[in-house]
């Protein structure tokens, strides 16, 4: 059932696209609910994704274990000692719209080889992923988790292609080598400070195709802007992902599906963990508005074409505070 009521996000069941056995009727239902959700809010709960609550909780728990390590152990993985993108970012090192975000993070990107554009040009994100060695289960657990998330991302993009009136396989060649990002975020209680500290994570849109957000049971932290400008909570529902679409879907659809502003304000006493998986286009994918979407949205092309990797590089350049290492 698609719930479009103002106070809560709609739900999409992706299971008919993850198994071979999805009936035409069930697939149509998924496509319709996805279309409505992407048009109305750009945020929805995703169920039927095949990831068990146990797997979800294991990842969240490993994230928590990592952030509870002593600061020196975390600093070994610092992005400043690597490629300025892969690795650990201490509290306040992330910046959104020139303000420090009150969280710490650990980022993993799709591994690349020496022929990759990022290595050839000595750019951020060109390095190797940095895994916490003192937590041996961390790497295998996350690597298995990432594989699942890629499959879920591909399935949602298939349903989205149909929702847009394209062939089911339309996005395949644009996302089959997804330049994904898996981010583990730790949020201490937000305390008001002097200076330039903003919120837990300042308002922003995500950059690529889809964000599949796993969050712990903390309520009231993640907020989403609705079309009328008000903010609603995107609270966790056990077993469901909160999914939102990114800037590249906005471009493909000529604004028919919006990449919606969201932010995090965590004022609770607990230490919150979230794990967004950013399912993104291929690094070199050229993204441009689809003809069918241009005609469904007034006939005027709103965006120029963009290479995803270049969009990402521009965004990442503004993501971090310059700190002494
Ligand atoms: N790939 C994504 N979406 N990463 C998280 C973005 C958080 C906002 C970011 N500091 C910004 O200023 O865009
Ligand atoms: O922690 C959250 O709930 C959301 C984080 C987020 O929006 C992001 O990292 O892009
Ligand atoms: Fe986000």
Short mmCIF file of C-alpha atoms and ligand atoms in Angstrom, two decimals:
data_model
loop_
_atom_site.label_atom_id
_atom_site.label_comp_id
_atom_site.label_asym_id
_atom_site.label_seq_id
_atom_site.Cartn_x
_atom_site.Cartn_y
_atom_site.Cartn_z
CA UNK A 1 0.00 0.00 0.00
CA UNK A 2 1.25 3.43 -0.83
CA UNK A 3 0.69 5.85 1.94
CA UNK A 4 0.94 9.42 0.74
CA UNK A 5 -0.25 11.04 3.93
CA UNK A 6 1.77 14.04 4.87
CA UNK A 7 3.17 12.77 8.12
CA UNK A 8 4.69 9.53 6.97
CA UNK A 9 6.62 8.21 4.02
CA UNK A 10 5.16 5.76 1.52
CA UNK A 11 6.28 2.11 1.37
CA UNK A 12 7.61 0.19 -1.62
CA UNK A 13 7.96 -3.60 -1.70
CA UNK A 14 10.81 -4.50 -4.08
CA UNK A 15 10.55 -8.30 -3.69
CA UNK A 16 8.89 -8.89 -7.11
CA UNK A 17 12.04 -7.49 -8.74
CA UNK A 18 14.51 -9.44 -6.61
CA UNK A 19 13.11 -12.87 -7.31
CA UNK A 20 12.36 -14.52 -10.64
CA UNK A 21 8.89 -15.33 -9.40
CA UNK A 22 7.39 -11.86 -9.13
CA UNK A 23 4.00 -12.00 -10.86
CA UNK A 24 3.10 -9.29 -13.41
CA UNK A 25 0.48 -7.99 -11.00
CA UNK A 26 2.95 -7.71 -8.11
CA UNK A 27 5.57 -6.10 -10.31
CA UNK A 28 3.03 -3.53 -11.52
CA UNK A 29 2.13 -2.76 -7.93
CA UNK A 30 5.81 -2.17 -7.08
CA UNK A 31 6.27 0.06 -10.12
CA UNK A 32 3.20 2.13 -9.28
CA UNK A 33 4.10 2.64 -5.65
CA UNK A 34 7.68 3.55 -6.58
CA UNK A 35 6.52 6.06 -9.19
CA UNK A 36 4.15 7.73 -6.75
CA UNK A 37 6.74 7.82 -3.96
CA UNK A 38 9.45 9.32 -6.17
CA UNK A 39 7.10 11.95 -7.57
CA UNK A 40 5.52 12.93 -4.28
CA UNK A 41 8.41 12.99 -1.80
CA UNK A 42 11.53 11.33 -3.20
CA UNK A 43 11.75 9.31 0.05
CA UNK A 44 10.15 5.99 0.93
CA UNK A 45 10.43 2.89 3.11
CA UNK A 46 11.75 -0.11 1.22
CA UNK A 47 10.66 -3.61 2.25
CA UNK A 48 11.00 -7.02 0.59
CA UNK A 49 14.72 -6.35 0.06
CA UNK A 50 15.90 -9.72 1.35
CA UNK A 51 18.24 -8.41 4.08
CA UNK A 52 17.34 -9.88 7.44
CA UNK A 53 16.96 -7.78 10.56
CA UNK A 54 19.77 -9.83 12.03
CA UNK A 55 22.14 -8.79 9.23
CA UNK A 56 21.04 -5.19 9.61
CA UNK A 57 21.67 -5.23 13.33
CA UNK A 58 25.06 -6.91 12.91
CA UNK A 59 26.24 -4.10 10.63
CA UNK A 60 24.92 -1.42 12.99
CA UNK A 61 26.60 -3.14 15.90
CA UNK A 62 29.97 -3.28 14.11
CA UNK A 63 29.62 0.42 13.32
CA UNK A 64 29.06 1.13 16.98
CA UNK A 65 32.08 -0.98 17.95
CA UNK A 66 34.24 1.01 15.56
CA UNK A 67 33.24 4.43 16.86
CA UNK A 68 33.80 3.24 20.43
CA UNK A 69 37.46 2.52 19.67
CA UNK A 70 39.94 5.01 21.14
CA UNK A 71 40.42 8.10 18.96
CA UNK A 72 44.02 7.07 18.10
CA UNK A 73 42.83 3.75 16.70
CA UNK A 74 40.29 5.55 14.52
CA UNK A 75 42.83 8.15 13.40
CA UNK A 76 44.99 5.38 11.91
CA UNK A 77 42.29 5.17 9.22
CA UNK A 78 42.00 8.95 8.78
CA UNK A 79 41.16 10.22 5.29
CA UNK A 80 44.00 12.72 5.72
CA UNK A 81 46.48 9.85 5.84
CA UNK A 82 44.95 8.35 2.72
CA UNK A 83 43.24 9.94 -0.28
CA UNK A 84 41.09 12.57 1.48
CA UNK A 85 37.94 10.54 1.01
CA UNK A 86 38.25 6.85 1.92
CA UNK A 87 38.51 6.26 5.64
CA UNK A 88 37.73 7.91 8.96
CA UNK A 89 36.53 11.45 9.51
CA UNK A 90 36.58 12.68 13.06
CA UNK A 91 33.81 14.67 14.75
CA UNK A 92 33.40 18.01 12.97
CA UNK A 93 35.62 17.10 10.02
CA UNK A 94 32.61 16.77 7.71
CA UNK A 95 31.20 20.01 6.44
CA UNK A 96 27.86 20.78 4.83
CA UNK A 97 27.28 24.25 3.42
CA UNK A 98 30.39 25.58 5.18
CA UNK A 99 29.25 24.38 8.61
CA UNK A 100 30.77 21.53 10.60
CA UNK A 101 28.51 18.50 10.91
CA UNK A 102 28.32 16.96 14.40
CA UNK A 103 29.09 13.39 13.44
CA UNK A 104 32.03 11.10 12.73
CA UNK A 105 32.16 8.82 9.72
CA UNK A 106 33.92 5.96 7.99
CA UNK A 107 33.67 5.79 4.20
CA UNK A 108 34.26 2.95 1.77
CA UNK A 109 34.11 3.39 -1.98
CA UNK A 110 34.07 0.96 -4.85
CA UNK A 111 37.64 -0.35 -5.24
CA UNK A 112 39.41 0.85 -8.39
CA UNK A 113 42.54 -0.14 -10.29
CA UNK A 114 45.51 1.86 -11.55
CA UNK A 115 43.92 2.68 -14.89
CA UNK A 116 41.05 4.53 -13.19
CA UNK A 117 40.64 8.26 -13.94
CA UNK A 118 41.00 9.08 -10.23
CA UNK A 119 44.45 7.42 -10.05
CA UNK A 120 45.57 8.78 -13.39
CA UNK A 121 44.78 12.30 -12.15
CA UNK A 122 45.86 11.87 -8.51
CA UNK A 123 42.41 12.86 -7.27
CA UNK A 124 40.54 12.31 -3.97
CA UNK A 125 38.94 8.83 -3.66
CA UNK A 126 41.85 7.24 -5.58
CA UNK A 127 43.18 5.18 -2.68
CA UNK A 128 42.39 1.82 -1.08
CA UNK A 129 39.61 1.29 1.43
CA UNK A 130 40.82 1.30 5.04
CA UNK A 131 39.31 -1.40 7.27
CA UNK A 132 39.46 -1.47 11.08
CA UNK A 133 41.84 -4.35 11.79
CA UNK A 134 41.07 -4.62 15.47
CA UNK A 135 37.52 -5.72 14.55
CA UNK A 136 38.22 -8.73 12.30
CA UNK A 137 34.56 -9.36 11.36
CA UNK A 138 34.16 -5.80 10.13
CA UNK A 139 35.54 -6.24 6.63
CA UNK A 140 33.93 -9.56 5.65
CA UNK A 141 30.59 -8.51 7.11
CA UNK A 142 30.55 -5.22 5.24
CA UNK A 143 31.83 -6.72 2.01
CA UNK A 144 28.96 -9.22 2.05
CA UNK A 145 26.53 -6.44 3.01
CA UNK A 146 27.72 -4.24 0.14
CA UNK A 147 27.17 -7.07 -2.38
CA UNK A 148 23.56 -7.36 -1.22
CA UNK A 149 23.01 -3.63 -1.35
CA UNK A 150 24.22 -3.51 -4.95
CA UNK A 151 21.66 -6.15 -5.91
CA UNK A 152 18.89 -4.24 -4.15
CA UNK A 153 19.98 -1.02 -5.89
CA UNK A 154 19.95 -2.70 -9.29
CA UNK A 155 16.46 -4.10 -8.64
CA UNK A 156 15.08 -0.67 -7.68
CA UNK A 157 16.60 0.85 -10.82
CA UNK A 158 14.87 -1.82 -12.94
CA UNK A 159 11.52 -0.99 -11.38
CA UNK A 160 12.26 2.72 -11.85
CA UNK A 161 13.03 2.22 -15.55
CA UNK A 162 9.58 0.70 -16.03
CA UNK A 163 8.00 3.43 -13.91
CA UNK A 164 9.48 5.98 -16.33
CA UNK A 165 8.14 4.16 -19.37
CA UNK A 166 11.52 2.75 -20.41
CA UNK A 167 12.67 -0.83 -20.94
CA UNK A 168 13.41 -2.63 -17.67
CA UNK A 169 17.08 -2.84 -18.68
CA UNK A 170 17.43 0.84 -19.55
CA UNK A 171 19.67 1.78 -16.62
CA UNK A 172 21.72 -1.44 -16.66
CA UNK A 173 24.65 -0.11 -18.69
CA UNK A 174 24.74 3.07 -16.60
CA UNK A 175 24.84 1.41 -13.16
CA UNK A 176 26.43 -2.01 -13.80
CA UNK A 177 29.79 -0.75 -12.50
CA UNK A 178 28.23 1.42 -9.79
CA UNK A 179 30.65 3.81 -8.11
CA UNK A 180 28.97 3.02 -4.79
CA UNK A 181 29.81 4.47 -1.38
CA UNK A 182 29.16 2.73 1.93
CA UNK A 183 29.25 5.16 4.82
CA UNK A 184 29.11 4.35 8.51
CA UNK A 185 28.11 7.36 10.59
CA UNK A 186 28.23 7.91 14.36
CA UNK A 187 26.21 10.69 15.93
CA UNK A 188 26.81 11.79 19.50
CA UNK A 189 24.17 13.96 21.11
CA UNK A 190 24.07 17.37 19.42
CA UNK A 191 25.04 19.99 21.95
CA UNK A 192 24.82 23.66 21.23
CA UNK A 193 28.25 25.19 20.90
CA UNK A 194 29.70 28.50 20.04
CA UNK A 195 31.37 28.84 16.70
CA UNK A 196 30.49 27.25 13.44
CA UNK A 197 28.98 23.92 14.41
CA UNK A 198 25.74 23.41 12.52
CA UNK A 199 23.54 20.40 13.04
CA UNK A 200 24.29 16.67 13.15
CA UNK A 201 24.26 16.66 9.35
CA UNK A 202 23.30 19.80 7.49
CA UNK A 203 20.58 19.80 4.86
CA UNK A 204 21.64 18.37 1.53
CA UNK A 205 20.57 16.18 -1.34
CA UNK A 206 22.42 12.96 -2.15
CA UNK A 207 24.52 12.79 -5.26
CA UNK A 208 23.73 9.75 -7.33
CA UNK A 209 20.90 7.26 -7.86
CA UNK A 210 19.61 5.84 -4.60
CA UNK A 211 20.50 6.00 -0.94
CA UNK A 212 19.59 2.84 0.99
CA UNK A 213 19.69 3.98 4.59
CA UNK A 214 20.04 1.59 7.48
CA UNK A 215 19.52 3.39 10.77
CA UNK A 216 19.36 2.27 14.37
CA UNK A 217 16.18 2.67 16.44
CA UNK A 218 16.74 6.36 17.30
CA UNK A 219 13.61 8.40 16.61
CA UNK A 220 13.34 11.99 15.43
CA UNK A 221 16.88 12.36 14.04
CA UNK A 222 16.50 12.16 10.26
CA UNK A 223 14.24 14.81 8.77
CA UNK A 224 12.98 15.19 5.22
CA UNK A 225 11.65 18.31 3.55
CA UNK A 226 8.24 17.92 1.94
CA UNK A 227 7.08 19.79 -1.14
CA UNK A 228 5.47 22.53 0.95
CA UNK A 229 8.77 23.25 2.72
CA UNK A 230 7.93 21.68 6.08
CA UNK A 231 10.14 19.01 7.67
CA UNK A 232 8.88 15.57 8.63
CA UNK A 233 10.68 12.79 10.48
CA UNK A 234 11.87 9.74 8.58
CA UNK A 235 11.89 7.51 11.65
CA UNK A 236 13.17 3.94 11.51
CA UNK A 237 10.81 1.04 10.95
CA UNK A 238 12.42 -2.28 11.97
CA UNK A 239 13.42 -4.27 8.90
CA UNK A 240 12.81 -1.44 6.41
CA UNK A 241 15.30 0.81 4.65
CA UNK A 242 14.64 4.50 4.23
CA UNK A 243 15.41 5.13 0.57
CA UNK A 244 15.81 8.41 -1.21
CA UNK A 245 16.74 9.34 -4.72
CA UNK A 246 19.83 11.34 -5.59
CA UNK A 247 20.73 14.15 -7.96
CA UNK A 248 21.31 11.90 -10.97
CA UNK A 249 17.75 10.57 -10.86
CA UNK A 250 16.59 14.18 -10.70
CA UNK A 251 18.56 14.86 -13.90
CA UNK A 252 17.40 11.69 -15.71
CA UNK A 253 13.77 12.50 -14.89
CA UNK A 254 14.09 16.23 -15.65
CA UNK A 255 12.90 16.94 -12.11
CA UNK A 256 9.90 14.61 -12.22
CA UNK A 257 11.51 12.66 -9.36
CA UNK A 258 13.15 15.07 -6.95
CA UNK A 259 16.30 14.52 -4.96
CA UNK A 260 14.81 15.73 -1.71
CA UNK A 261 16.55 17.83 0.93
CA UNK A 262 17.15 16.05 4.21
CA UNK A 263 19.15 16.65 7.40
CA UNK A 264 19.94 15.04 10.74
CA UNK A 265 19.34 16.67 14.12
CA UNK A 266 20.08 14.18 16.88
CA UNK A 267 19.35 15.70 20.26
CA UNK A 268 18.83 12.43 22.11
CA UNK A 269 21.29 11.20 24.73
CA UNK A 270 22.17 7.99 22.92
CA UNK A 271 24.95 7.56 20.38
CA UNK A 272 23.15 7.10 17.04
CA UNK A 273 24.47 4.90 14.21
CA UNK A 274 23.37 5.05 10.60
CA UNK A 275 24.74 3.28 7.54
CA UNK A 276 23.76 4.82 4.22
CA UNK A 277 24.64 2.81 1.13
CA UNK A 278 24.85 5.12 -1.85
CA UNK A 279 24.01 3.17 -4.98
CA UNK A 280 25.38 5.38 -7.72
CA UNK A 281 25.86 5.42 -11.49
CA UNK A 282 29.10 4.21 -13.05
CA UNK A 283 31.86 6.78 -12.56
CA UNK A 284 31.95 7.65 -16.25
CA UNK A 285 28.20 7.43 -16.90
CA UNK A 286 26.82 10.37 -18.87
CA UNK A 287 23.52 11.40 -17.33
CA UNK A 288 20.99 13.47 -19.24
CA UNK A 289 17.26 14.08 -19.09
CA UNK A 290 15.22 11.34 -20.78
CA UNK A 291 13.00 12.50 -23.63
CA UNK A 292 9.95 10.87 -22.10
CA UNK A 293 10.56 12.76 -18.84
CA UNK A 294 11.08 16.06 -20.63
CA UNK A 295 7.71 15.71 -22.31
CA UNK A 296 6.05 14.69 -19.03
CA UNK A 297 7.45 17.76 -17.28
CA UNK A 298 6.47 20.65 -19.50
CA UNK A 299 8.64 19.96 -22.55
CA UNK A 300 11.62 22.02 -21.46
CA UNK A 301 14.99 20.45 -20.63
CA UNK A 302 15.96 21.60 -17.12
CA UNK A 303 19.44 20.11 -16.88
CA UNK A 304 22.53 19.83 -19.04
CA UNK A 305 24.13 16.42 -19.29
CA UNK A 306 26.65 15.57 -16.57
CA UNK A 307 29.29 12.89 -16.07
CA UNK A 308 28.53 11.33 -12.67
CA UNK A 309 32.16 11.16 -11.54
CA UNK A 310 32.63 14.86 -12.21
CA UNK A 311 29.51 15.71 -10.22
CA UNK A 312 30.81 13.57 -7.37
CA UNK A 313 34.27 15.20 -7.43
CA UNK A 314 32.70 18.66 -7.19
CA UNK A 315 30.61 17.56 -4.21
CA UNK A 316 33.42 15.78 -2.38
CA UNK A 317 35.64 18.85 -2.76
CA UNK A 318 33.28 20.74 -0.41
CA UNK A 319 32.71 17.95 2.08
CA UNK A 320 35.65 18.29 4.42
CA UNK A 321 37.19 20.79 6.69
CA UNK A 322 40.89 21.35 6.17
CA UNK A 323 42.49 20.11 9.35
CA UNK A 324 46.06 19.83 10.46
CA UNK A 325 47.18 16.19 10.25
N1 LIG B 1 27.35 10.80 -0.82
C1 LIG B 1 26.68 11.49 0.12
N2 LIG B 1 25.47 11.85 -0.09
N3 LIG B 1 27.30 11.79 1.26
C2 LIG B 1 26.71 12.41 2.39
C3 LIG B 1 26.50 13.84 2.19
C4 LIG B 1 26.36 14.63 3.45
C5 LIG B 1 26.31 16.07 3.09
C6 LIG B 1 27.63 16.56 2.58
N4 LIG B 1 28.44 17.03 3.66
C7 LIG B 1 27.44 17.66 1.56
O1 LIG B 1 27.76 18.81 1.84
O2 LIG B 1 26.96 17.37 0.47
O1 LIG B 2 22.20 9.52 9.13
C1 LIG B 2 21.20 9.66 8.44
O2 LIG B 2 20.08 9.31 8.82
C2 LIG B 2 21.28 10.29 7.06
C3 LIG B 2 22.67 10.58 6.58
C4 LIG B 2 22.70 11.23 5.24
O3 LIG B 2 21.77 11.86 4.83
C5 LIG B 2 23.89 11.08 4.37
O4 LIG B 2 24.93 10.61 4.84
O5 LIG B 2 23.79 11.41 3.18
FE1 LIG B 3 22.00 12.20 2.69
#
